Coordinates of C-alpha atoms and ligand atoms in Angstrom, one line a residue:
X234 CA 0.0 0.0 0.0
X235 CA 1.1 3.5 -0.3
X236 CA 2.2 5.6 2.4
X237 CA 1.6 9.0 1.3
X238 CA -2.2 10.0 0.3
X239 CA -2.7 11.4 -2.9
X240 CA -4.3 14.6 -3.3
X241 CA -5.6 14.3 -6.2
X242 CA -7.5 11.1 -6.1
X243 CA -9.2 12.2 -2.5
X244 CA -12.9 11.0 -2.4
X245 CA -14.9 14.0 -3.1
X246 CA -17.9 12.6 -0.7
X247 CA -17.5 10.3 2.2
X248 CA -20.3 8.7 3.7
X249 CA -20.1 7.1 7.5
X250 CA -22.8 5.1 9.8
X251 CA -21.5 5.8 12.7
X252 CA -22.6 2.1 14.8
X253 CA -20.5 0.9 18.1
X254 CA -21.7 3.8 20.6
X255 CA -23.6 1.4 22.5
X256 CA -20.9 -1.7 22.5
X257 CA -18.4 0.6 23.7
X258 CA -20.3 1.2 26.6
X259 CA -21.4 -2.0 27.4
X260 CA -17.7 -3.0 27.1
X261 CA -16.8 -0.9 29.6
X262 CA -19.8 -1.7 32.0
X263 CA -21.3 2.3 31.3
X264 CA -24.6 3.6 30.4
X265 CA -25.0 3.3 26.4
X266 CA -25.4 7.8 26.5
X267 CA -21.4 7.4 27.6
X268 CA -20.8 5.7 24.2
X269 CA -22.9 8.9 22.3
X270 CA -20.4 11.0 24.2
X271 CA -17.6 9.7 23.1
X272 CA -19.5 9.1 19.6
X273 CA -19.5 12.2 19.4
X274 CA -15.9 13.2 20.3
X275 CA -15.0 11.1 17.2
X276 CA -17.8 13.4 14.8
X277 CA -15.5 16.2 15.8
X278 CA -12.3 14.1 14.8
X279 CA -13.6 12.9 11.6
X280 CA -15.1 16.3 10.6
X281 CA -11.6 17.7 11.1
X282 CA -9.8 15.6 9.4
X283 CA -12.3 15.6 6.5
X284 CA -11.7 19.3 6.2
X285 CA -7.9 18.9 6.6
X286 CA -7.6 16.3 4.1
X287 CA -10.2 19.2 1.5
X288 CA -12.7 16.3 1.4
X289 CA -15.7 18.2 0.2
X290 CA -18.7 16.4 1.5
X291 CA -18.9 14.2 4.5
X292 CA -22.4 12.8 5.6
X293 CA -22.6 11.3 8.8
X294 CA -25.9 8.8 9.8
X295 CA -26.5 10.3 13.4
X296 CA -30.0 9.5 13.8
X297 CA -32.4 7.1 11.9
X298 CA -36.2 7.0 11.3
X299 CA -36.0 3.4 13.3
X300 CA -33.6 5.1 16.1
X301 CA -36.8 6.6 17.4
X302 CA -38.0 3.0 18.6
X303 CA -35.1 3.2 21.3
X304 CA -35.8 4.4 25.0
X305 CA -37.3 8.0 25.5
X306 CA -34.1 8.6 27.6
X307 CA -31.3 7.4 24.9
X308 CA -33.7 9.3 22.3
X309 CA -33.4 12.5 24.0
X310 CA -30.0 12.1 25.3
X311 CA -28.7 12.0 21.6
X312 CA -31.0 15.1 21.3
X313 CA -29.3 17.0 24.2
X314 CA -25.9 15.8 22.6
X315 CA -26.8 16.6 18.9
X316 CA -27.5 20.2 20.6
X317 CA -24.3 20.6 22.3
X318 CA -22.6 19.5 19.4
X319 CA -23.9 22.0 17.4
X320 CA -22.5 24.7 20.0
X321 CA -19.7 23.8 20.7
X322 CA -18.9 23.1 16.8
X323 CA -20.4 26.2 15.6
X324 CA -17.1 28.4 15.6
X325 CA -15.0 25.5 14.5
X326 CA -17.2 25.4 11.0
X327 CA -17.1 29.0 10.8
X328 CA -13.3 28.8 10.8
X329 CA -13.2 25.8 8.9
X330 CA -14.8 27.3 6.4
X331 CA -17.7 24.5 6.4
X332 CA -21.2 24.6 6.0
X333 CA -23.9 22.7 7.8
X334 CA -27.0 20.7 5.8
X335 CA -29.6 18.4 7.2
X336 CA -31.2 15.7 5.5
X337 CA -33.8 13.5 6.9
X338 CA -37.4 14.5 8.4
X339 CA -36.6 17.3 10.1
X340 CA -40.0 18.5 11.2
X341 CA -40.1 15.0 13.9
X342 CA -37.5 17.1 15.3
X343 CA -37.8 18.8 19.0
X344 CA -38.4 22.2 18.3
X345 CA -34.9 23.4 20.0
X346 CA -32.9 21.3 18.1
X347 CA -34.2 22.5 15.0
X348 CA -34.3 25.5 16.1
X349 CA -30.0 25.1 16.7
X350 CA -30.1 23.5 13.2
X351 CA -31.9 26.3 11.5
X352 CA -29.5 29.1 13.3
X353 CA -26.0 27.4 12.9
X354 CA -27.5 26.2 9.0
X355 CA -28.0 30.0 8.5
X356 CA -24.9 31.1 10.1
X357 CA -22.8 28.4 7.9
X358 CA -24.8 28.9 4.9
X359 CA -22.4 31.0 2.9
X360 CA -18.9 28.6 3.8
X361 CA -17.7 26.4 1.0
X362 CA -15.3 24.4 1.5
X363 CA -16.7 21.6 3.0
X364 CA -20.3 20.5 3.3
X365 CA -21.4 18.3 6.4
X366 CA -24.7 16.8 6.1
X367 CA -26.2 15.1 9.2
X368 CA -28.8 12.6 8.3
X369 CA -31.4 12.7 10.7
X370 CA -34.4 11.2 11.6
X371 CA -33.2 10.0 8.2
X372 CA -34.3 6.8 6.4
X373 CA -33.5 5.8 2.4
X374 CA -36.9 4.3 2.1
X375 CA -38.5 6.9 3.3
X376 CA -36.7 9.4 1.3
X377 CA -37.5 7.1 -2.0
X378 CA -41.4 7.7 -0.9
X379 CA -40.7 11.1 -0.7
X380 CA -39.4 11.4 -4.2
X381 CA -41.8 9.2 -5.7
X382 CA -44.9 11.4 -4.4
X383 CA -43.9 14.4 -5.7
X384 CA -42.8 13.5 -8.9
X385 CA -46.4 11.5 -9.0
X386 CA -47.4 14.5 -8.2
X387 CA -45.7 16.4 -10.8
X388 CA -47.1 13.5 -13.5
X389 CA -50.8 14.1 -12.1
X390 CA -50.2 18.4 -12.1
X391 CA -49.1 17.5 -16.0
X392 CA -45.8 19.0 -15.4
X393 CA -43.6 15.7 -16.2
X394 CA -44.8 13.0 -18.6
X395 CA -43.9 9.6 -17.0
X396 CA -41.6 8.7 -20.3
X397 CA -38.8 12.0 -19.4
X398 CA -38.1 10.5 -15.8
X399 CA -34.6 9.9 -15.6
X400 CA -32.1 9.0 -12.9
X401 CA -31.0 12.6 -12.7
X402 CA -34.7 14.2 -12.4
X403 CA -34.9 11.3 -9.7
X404 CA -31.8 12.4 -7.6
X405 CA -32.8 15.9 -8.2
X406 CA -36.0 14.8 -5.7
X407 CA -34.0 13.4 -3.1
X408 CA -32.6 15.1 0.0
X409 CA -29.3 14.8 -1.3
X410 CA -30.2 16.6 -4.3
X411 CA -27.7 19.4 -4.0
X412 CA -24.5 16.6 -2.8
X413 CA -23.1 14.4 -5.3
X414 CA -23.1 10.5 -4.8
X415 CA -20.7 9.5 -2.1
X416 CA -17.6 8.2 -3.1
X417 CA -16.5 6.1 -0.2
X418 CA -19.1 4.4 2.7
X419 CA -17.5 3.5 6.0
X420 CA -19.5 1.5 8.6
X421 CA -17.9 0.9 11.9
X422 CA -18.8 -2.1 14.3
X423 CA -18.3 -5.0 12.1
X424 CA -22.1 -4.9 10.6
X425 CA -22.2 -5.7 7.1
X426 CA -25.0 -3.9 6.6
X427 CA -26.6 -0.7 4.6
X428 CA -29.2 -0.5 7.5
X429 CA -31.6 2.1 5.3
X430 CA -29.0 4.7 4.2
X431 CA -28.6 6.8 1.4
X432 CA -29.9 3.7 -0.7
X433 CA -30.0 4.9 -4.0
X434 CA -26.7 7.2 -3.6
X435 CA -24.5 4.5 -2.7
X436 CA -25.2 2.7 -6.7
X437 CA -21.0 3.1 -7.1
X438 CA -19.6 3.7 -3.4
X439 CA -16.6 2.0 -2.2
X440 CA -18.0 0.4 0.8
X441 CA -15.6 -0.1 3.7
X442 CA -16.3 -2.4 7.3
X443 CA -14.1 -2.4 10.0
X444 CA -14.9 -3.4 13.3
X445 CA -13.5 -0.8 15.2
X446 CA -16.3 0.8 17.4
X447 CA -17.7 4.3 16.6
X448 CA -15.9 6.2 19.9
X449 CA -12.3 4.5 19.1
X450 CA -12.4 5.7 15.1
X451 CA -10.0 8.8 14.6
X452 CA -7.7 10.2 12.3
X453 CA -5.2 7.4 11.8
X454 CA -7.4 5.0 10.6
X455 CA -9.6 7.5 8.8
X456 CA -6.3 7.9 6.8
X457 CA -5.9 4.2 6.7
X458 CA -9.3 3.6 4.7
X459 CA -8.7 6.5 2.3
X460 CA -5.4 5.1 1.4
X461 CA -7.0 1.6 0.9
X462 CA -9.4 3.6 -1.3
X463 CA -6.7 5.0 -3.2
X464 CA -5.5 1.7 -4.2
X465 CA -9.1 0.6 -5.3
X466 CA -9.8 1.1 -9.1
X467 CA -13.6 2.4 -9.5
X468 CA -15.1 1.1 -12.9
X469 CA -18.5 2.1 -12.8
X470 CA -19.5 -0.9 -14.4
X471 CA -17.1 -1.0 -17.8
X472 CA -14.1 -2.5 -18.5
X473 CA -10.8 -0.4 -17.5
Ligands
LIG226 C1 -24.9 3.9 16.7 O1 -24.5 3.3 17.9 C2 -25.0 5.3 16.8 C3 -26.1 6.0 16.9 C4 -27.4 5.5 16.9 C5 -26.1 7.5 16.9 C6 -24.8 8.2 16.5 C7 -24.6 9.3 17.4 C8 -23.5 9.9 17.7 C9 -22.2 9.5 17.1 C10 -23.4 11.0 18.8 C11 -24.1 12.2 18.5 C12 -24.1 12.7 17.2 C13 -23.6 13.9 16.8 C14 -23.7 14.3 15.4 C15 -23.0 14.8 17.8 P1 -25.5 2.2 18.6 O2 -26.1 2.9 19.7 O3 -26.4 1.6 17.6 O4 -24.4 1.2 19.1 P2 -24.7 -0.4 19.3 O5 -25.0 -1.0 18.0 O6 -23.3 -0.9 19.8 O7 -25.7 -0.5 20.3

């Protein structure tokens, strides 16, 4: 493998679910919110080192539509961390030059957090060097629903005729509409799964496990996978 990163074959958009928090906890006999506070020490890693590294998207799976099912205390402790996350990052993506986006359905927020979403999204909205989407409340199959209604919608209105759907007036309905497809998926935890994110997106990601748990990820191995991508040759289907 190489030991220097190349610049210029950097993923533009990397893709994490974040899975472990609990594990980590349990490991170490603590309450499973312990794990979201040290999952959330390693956002602020990873988001640094994106930005270092001039990634230009990185979208992080902090919350999904099922993730609502869990205890009303885990649910709102995540909400009281998501929130302090959000204040204590605030200056750090004003320096950083990097602006904040949300994708998911927002309005099953609590009102204060998306009222903290709403200010530091405003506050951000003009930074462009790197874009950080959170994906909350978030859910792929949702999202397809979402997609499919209003360009129904659009079909029954008259505006489209079924025939000129194509994939790119289908992304153009998605949450992600504005980001392009990520590059490079990481899962952490050792699941092999997609677990309902970014579905259609992920068509030609490089898809990395490792089993590392969410609160022990950081910068060195960050820099690990990105090298391993490096050395991966990306076909989109043809022949090299
Ligand atoms: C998965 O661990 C992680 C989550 C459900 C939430 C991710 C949240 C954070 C990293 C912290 C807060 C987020 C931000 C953006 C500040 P799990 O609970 O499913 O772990 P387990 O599978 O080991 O139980």
């Amino acid at each position: 493998m190489r030991n220097e990163l190349d610049p210029d074959r950097m993923p533009k958009h990397v893709a994490v679910i974040m899975d472990g928090n609990g594990r980590w906890a349990k490991k170490r006999l603590l309450n499973r919110l312990k794990g979201h506070e040290k999952g959330a020490e390693a956002v602020r890693t990873v988001v640094r080192t994106a930005r270092k590294l001039n990634i230009d998207a990185l979208t992080l799976y902090a919350f999904s539509t099922e993730n609502w099912q869990r205890p009303q205390t885990e649910v709102s402790g995540l909400m009281f961390l998501l929130r302090r996350f959000l204040e204590a990052e605030r200056s750090t993506l004003m320096e950083n030059d990097i602006r904040l986006n949300v994708i998911g359905q927002i309005d099953r927020l609590p009102e204060a957090v998306r009222k903290d979403l709403k200010a530091v999204m405003a506050e951000t909205a003009a930074n462009d060097k790197m874009v950080l989407t959170l994906a909350l409340s978030y859910g792929a199959r949702a999202e397809i629903v979402d997609m499919v209604r209003q360009i129904a919608a659009a079909a029954k209105k008259g505006t489209i005729v079924p025939s000129a759907v194509t994939p790119e007036i289908v992304a153009d309905h998605l949450y992600t509409r504005e980001l392009s497809d990520p590059d490079l998926l990481i899962r952490t935890s050792g699941e092999m799964r997609i677990s309902n994110f970014l579905l259609w997106q992920i068509a030609y990601a490089e898809i990395f496990f490792t089993p590392t748990l969410w609160p022990d990820f950081g910068e060195e191995e960050f820099i690990r996978i990105l090298k391993d991508y490096q050395q991966r040759e990306r076909r989109f289907g043809a022949i090299p």
